[in-house]
Each structure stands twice: as C-alpha cells, then as structure tokens.
mmCIF file of C-alpha atoms in Angstrom:
data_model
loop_
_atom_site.group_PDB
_atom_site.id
_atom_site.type_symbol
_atom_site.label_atom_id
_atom_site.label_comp_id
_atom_site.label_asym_id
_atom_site.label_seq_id
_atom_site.Cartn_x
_atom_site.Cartn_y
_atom_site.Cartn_z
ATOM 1 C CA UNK A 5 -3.908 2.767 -23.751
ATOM 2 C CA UNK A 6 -4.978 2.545 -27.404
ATOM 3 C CA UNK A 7 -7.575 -0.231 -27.590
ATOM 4 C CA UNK A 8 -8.739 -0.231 -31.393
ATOM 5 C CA UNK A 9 -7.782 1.935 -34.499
ATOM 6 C CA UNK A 10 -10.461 2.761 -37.267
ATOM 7 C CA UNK A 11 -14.175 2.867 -36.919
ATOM 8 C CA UNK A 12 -15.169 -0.291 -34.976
ATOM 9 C CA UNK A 13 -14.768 -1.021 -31.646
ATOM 10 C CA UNK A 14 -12.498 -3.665 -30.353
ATOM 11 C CA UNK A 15 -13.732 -6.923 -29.602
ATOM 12 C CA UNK A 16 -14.810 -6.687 -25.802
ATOM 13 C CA UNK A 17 -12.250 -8.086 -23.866
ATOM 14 C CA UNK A 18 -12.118 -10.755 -20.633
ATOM 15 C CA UNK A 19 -11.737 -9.070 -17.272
ATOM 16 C CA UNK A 20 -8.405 -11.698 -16.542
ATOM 17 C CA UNK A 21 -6.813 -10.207 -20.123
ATOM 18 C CA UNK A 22 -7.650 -6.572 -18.176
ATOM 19 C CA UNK A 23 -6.012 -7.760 -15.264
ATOM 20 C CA UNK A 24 -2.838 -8.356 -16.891
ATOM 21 C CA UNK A 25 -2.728 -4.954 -19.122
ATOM 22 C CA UNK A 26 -3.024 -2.733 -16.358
ATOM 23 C CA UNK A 27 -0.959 -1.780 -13.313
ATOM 24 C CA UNK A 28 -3.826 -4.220 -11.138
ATOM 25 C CA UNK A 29 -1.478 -6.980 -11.086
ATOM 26 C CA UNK A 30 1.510 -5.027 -9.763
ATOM 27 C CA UNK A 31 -1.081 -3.612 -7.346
ATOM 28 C CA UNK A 32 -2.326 -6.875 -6.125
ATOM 29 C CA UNK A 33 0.681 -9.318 -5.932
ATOM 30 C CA UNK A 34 2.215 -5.924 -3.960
ATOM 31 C CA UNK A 35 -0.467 -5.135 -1.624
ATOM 32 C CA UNK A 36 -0.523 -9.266 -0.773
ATOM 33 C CA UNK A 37 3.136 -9.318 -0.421
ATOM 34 C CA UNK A 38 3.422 -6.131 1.967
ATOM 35 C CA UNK A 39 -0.106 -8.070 3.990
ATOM 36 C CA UNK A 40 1.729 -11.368 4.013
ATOM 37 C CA UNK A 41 5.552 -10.485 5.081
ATOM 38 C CA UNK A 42 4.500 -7.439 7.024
ATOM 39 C CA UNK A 43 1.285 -6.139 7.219
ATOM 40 C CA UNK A 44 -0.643 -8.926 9.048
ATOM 41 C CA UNK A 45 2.123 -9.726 11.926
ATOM 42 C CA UNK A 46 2.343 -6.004 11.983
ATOM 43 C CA UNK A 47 -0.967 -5.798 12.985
ATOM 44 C CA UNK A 48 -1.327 -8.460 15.342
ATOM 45 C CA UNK A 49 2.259 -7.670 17.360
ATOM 46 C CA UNK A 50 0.555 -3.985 17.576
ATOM 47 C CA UNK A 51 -2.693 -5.247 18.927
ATOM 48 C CA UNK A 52 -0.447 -7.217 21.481
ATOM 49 C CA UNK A 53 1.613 -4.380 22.887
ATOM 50 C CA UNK A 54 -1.381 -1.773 22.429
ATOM 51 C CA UNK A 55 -4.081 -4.019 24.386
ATOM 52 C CA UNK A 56 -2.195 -6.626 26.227
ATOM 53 C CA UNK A 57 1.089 -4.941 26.892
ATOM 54 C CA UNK A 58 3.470 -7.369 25.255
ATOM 55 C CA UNK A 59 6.722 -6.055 24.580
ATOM 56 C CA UNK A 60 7.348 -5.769 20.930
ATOM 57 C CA UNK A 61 10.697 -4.919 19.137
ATOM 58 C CA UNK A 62 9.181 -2.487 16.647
ATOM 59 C CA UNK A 63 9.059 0.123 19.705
ATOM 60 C CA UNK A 64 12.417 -0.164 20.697
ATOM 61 C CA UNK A 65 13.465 0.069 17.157
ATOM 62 C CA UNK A 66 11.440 3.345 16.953
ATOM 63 C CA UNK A 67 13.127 4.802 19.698
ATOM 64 C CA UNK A 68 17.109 3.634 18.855
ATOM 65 C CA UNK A 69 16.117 5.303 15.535
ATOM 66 C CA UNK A 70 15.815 8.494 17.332
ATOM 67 C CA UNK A 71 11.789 8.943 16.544
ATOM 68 C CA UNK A 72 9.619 10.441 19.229
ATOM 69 C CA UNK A 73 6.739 9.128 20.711
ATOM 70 C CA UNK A 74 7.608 5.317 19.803
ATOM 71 C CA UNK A 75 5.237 3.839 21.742
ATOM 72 C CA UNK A 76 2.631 5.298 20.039
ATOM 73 C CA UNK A 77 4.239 5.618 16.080
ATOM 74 C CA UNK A 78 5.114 1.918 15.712
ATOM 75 C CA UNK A 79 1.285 0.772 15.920
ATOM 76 C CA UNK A 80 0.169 3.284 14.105
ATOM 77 C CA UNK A 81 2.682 2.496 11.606
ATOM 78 C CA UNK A 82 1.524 -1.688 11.834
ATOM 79 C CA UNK A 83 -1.777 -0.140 11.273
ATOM 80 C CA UNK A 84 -0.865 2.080 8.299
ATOM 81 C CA UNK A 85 0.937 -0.845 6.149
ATOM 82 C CA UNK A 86 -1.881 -3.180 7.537
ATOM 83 C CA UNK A 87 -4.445 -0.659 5.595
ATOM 84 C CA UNK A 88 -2.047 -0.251 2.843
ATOM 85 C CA UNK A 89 -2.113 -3.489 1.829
ATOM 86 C CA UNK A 90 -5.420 -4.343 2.266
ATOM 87 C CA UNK A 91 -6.506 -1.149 0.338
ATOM 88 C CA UNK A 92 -3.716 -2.636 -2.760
ATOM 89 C CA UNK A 93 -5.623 -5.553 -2.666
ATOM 90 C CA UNK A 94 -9.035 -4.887 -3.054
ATOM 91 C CA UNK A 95 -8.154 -1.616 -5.512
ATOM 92 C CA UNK A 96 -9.950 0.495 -3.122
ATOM 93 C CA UNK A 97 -9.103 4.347 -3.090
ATOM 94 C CA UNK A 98 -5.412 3.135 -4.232
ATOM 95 C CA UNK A 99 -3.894 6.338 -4.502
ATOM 96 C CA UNK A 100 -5.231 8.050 -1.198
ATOM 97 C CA UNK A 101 -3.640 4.767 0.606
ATOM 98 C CA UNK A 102 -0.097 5.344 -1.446
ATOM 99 C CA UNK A 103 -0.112 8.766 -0.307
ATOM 100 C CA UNK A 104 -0.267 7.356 3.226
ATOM 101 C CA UNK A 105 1.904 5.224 2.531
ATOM 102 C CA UNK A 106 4.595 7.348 1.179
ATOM 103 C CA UNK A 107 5.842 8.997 4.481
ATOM 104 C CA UNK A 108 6.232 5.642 5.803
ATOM 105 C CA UNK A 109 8.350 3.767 3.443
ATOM 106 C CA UNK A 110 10.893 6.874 2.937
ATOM 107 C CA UNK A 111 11.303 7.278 6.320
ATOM 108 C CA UNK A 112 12.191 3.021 6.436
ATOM 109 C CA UNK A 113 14.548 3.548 3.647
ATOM 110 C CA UNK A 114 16.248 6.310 5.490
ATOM 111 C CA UNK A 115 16.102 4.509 8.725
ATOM 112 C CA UNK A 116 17.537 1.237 6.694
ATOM 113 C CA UNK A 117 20.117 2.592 4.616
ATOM 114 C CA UNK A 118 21.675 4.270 7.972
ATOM 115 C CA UNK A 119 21.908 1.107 9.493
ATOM 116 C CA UNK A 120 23.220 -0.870 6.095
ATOM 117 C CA UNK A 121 20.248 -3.364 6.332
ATOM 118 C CA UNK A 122 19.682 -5.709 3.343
ATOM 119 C CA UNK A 123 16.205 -4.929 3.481
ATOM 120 C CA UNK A 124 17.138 -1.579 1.789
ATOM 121 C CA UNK A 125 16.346 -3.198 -1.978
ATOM 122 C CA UNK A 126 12.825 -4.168 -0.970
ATOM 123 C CA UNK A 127 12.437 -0.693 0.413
ATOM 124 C CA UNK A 128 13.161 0.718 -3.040
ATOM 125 C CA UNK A 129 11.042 -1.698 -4.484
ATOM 126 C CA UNK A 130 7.983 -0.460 -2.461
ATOM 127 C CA UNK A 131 9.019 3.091 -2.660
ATOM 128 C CA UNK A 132 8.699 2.200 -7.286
ATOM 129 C CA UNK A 133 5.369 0.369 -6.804
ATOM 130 C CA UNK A 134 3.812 3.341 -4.396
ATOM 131 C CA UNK A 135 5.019 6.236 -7.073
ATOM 132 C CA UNK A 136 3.731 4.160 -9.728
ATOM 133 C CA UNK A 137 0.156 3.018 -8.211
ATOM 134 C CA UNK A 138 -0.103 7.198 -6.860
ATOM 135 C CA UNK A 139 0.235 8.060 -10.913
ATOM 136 C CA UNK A 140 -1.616 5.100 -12.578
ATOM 137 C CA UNK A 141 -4.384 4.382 -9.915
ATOM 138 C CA UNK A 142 -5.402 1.171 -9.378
ATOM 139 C CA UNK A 143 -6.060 -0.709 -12.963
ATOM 140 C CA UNK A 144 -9.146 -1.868 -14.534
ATOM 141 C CA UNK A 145 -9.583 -4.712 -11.984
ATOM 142 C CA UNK A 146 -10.576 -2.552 -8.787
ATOM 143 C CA UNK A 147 -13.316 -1.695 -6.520
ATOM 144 C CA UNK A 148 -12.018 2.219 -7.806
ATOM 145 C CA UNK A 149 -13.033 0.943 -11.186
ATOM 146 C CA UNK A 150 -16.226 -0.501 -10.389
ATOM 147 C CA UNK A 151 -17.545 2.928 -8.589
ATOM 148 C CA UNK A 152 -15.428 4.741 -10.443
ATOM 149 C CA UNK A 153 -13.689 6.053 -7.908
ATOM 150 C CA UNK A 154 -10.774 8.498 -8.682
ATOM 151 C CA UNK A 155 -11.784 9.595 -12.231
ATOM 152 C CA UNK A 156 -11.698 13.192 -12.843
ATOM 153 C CA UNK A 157 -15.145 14.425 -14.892
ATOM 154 C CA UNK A 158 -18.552 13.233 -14.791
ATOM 155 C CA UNK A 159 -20.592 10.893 -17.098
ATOM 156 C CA UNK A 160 -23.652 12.964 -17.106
ATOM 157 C CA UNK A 161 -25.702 12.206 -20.258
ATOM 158 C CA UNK A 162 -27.419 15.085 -21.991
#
C-alpha cells in the first residue's frame, strides 16, 4: 500500500487506523465468528464424545456423508476450526492455519451444496476470507507482524 509520495515520510500512524487498512479486521471479526458459532461448541461436543463418550451428531453426519473413519475425522475437524479461529484471532501464523483450513471448508461446501443446506452462503463466505487471508497474511495488527512472522527476506543491517 502506498503510504506517502515525495521525500518525507508520512506522519506515523495509530495502530487502530492500521487495523482498519489492512485485511486484520476481516481476519479478526472472521476468526471470532467461526470461534463463536462453531469453533468453541465444536470443541467442547468433541471433547465430550472423545473422553466421555457422548454421542454427538457431527459423527453420524460424517458417516451419512459417506467419509471414512467418522469417529475419528469429526473431532479432528472440531479441533481444526477450533485452531483456525483462534489462530485468525490472535494473527498468529495466519496463512499456515488457512492452509489447514482449506481442505476443510471445501469439503463442507461440497458436503452442503449436495444436501441443499442454507448454510451453503456462509460456506462461500469462509471459503473468500481463507483465499484472501492465505494471499494477504494477517495485516499489520498481528502477532505475525510483531515477530515478523511470514515475511520473505531478512533485515540484516550491514
């Protein structure tokens, strides 16, 4: 993004004005959204079924869907979106966590347009935002950006 023109730097800026210029708020409100309607219950229905053998309908699901080895995909799967969002959160290795992500939310959308759910749009939606975070990384309001985490080069000073 072009910050200033001509000889002299820009005025330096507010880390909220930041937050709002980059793809960090996208990332955020996302990665809360995906913890809040599905991440967290995710997580805790897995911990159920894994540890105190509840029955949860994710498995079931897994298996009507024709995918093997359901009892064992659908936490792993809580677990992945659980980590997802948390990692969308915080900003923390962003585009490692979309890439993990990716398998999971194409196979949803296939799984969801087959059955003709309305939950195809947000699908779509999440499939955007992951494409998007994997090619813009995580913003300037990250813990990538405060280790610098993801940018190609060095800063060595000679």
């Amino acid at each position: 993004m072009l910050e200033y023109t001509g000889g002299a730097p820009a005025a330096a800026q507010s880390p909220l004005s930041s937050l709002f210029k980059t793809v960090a708020i996208v990332r955020i409100g996302t990665g809360t959204l995906l913890m809040a309607r599905h991440g967290f219950s995710a997580a805790v229905s897995a911990y159920h079924f894994f540890w105190k053998e509840q029955p949860w309908p994710w498995v079931p699901a897994f298996h009507d869907a024709g995918l093997p080895y359901a009892h064992l995909l659908a936490p792993f799967t809580a677990v992945i979106v659980a980590a997802v969002a948390l990692s969308w959160i915080l900003g923390f290795l962003t585009r490692l966590f979309a890439v993990l992500f990716l398998p999971v939310i194409i196979t949803a959308l296939v799984l969801l347009q087959k059955d003709g759910s309305v939950q195809v749009e947000a699908a779509w939606l999440y499939l955007f935002i992951t494409v998007t975070l994997l090619l813009f990384g995580s913003g300037a309001v990250s813990v990538d950006q405060l280790f610098r985490l993801g940018q190609g080069g060095s800063n060595k000073r000679h």
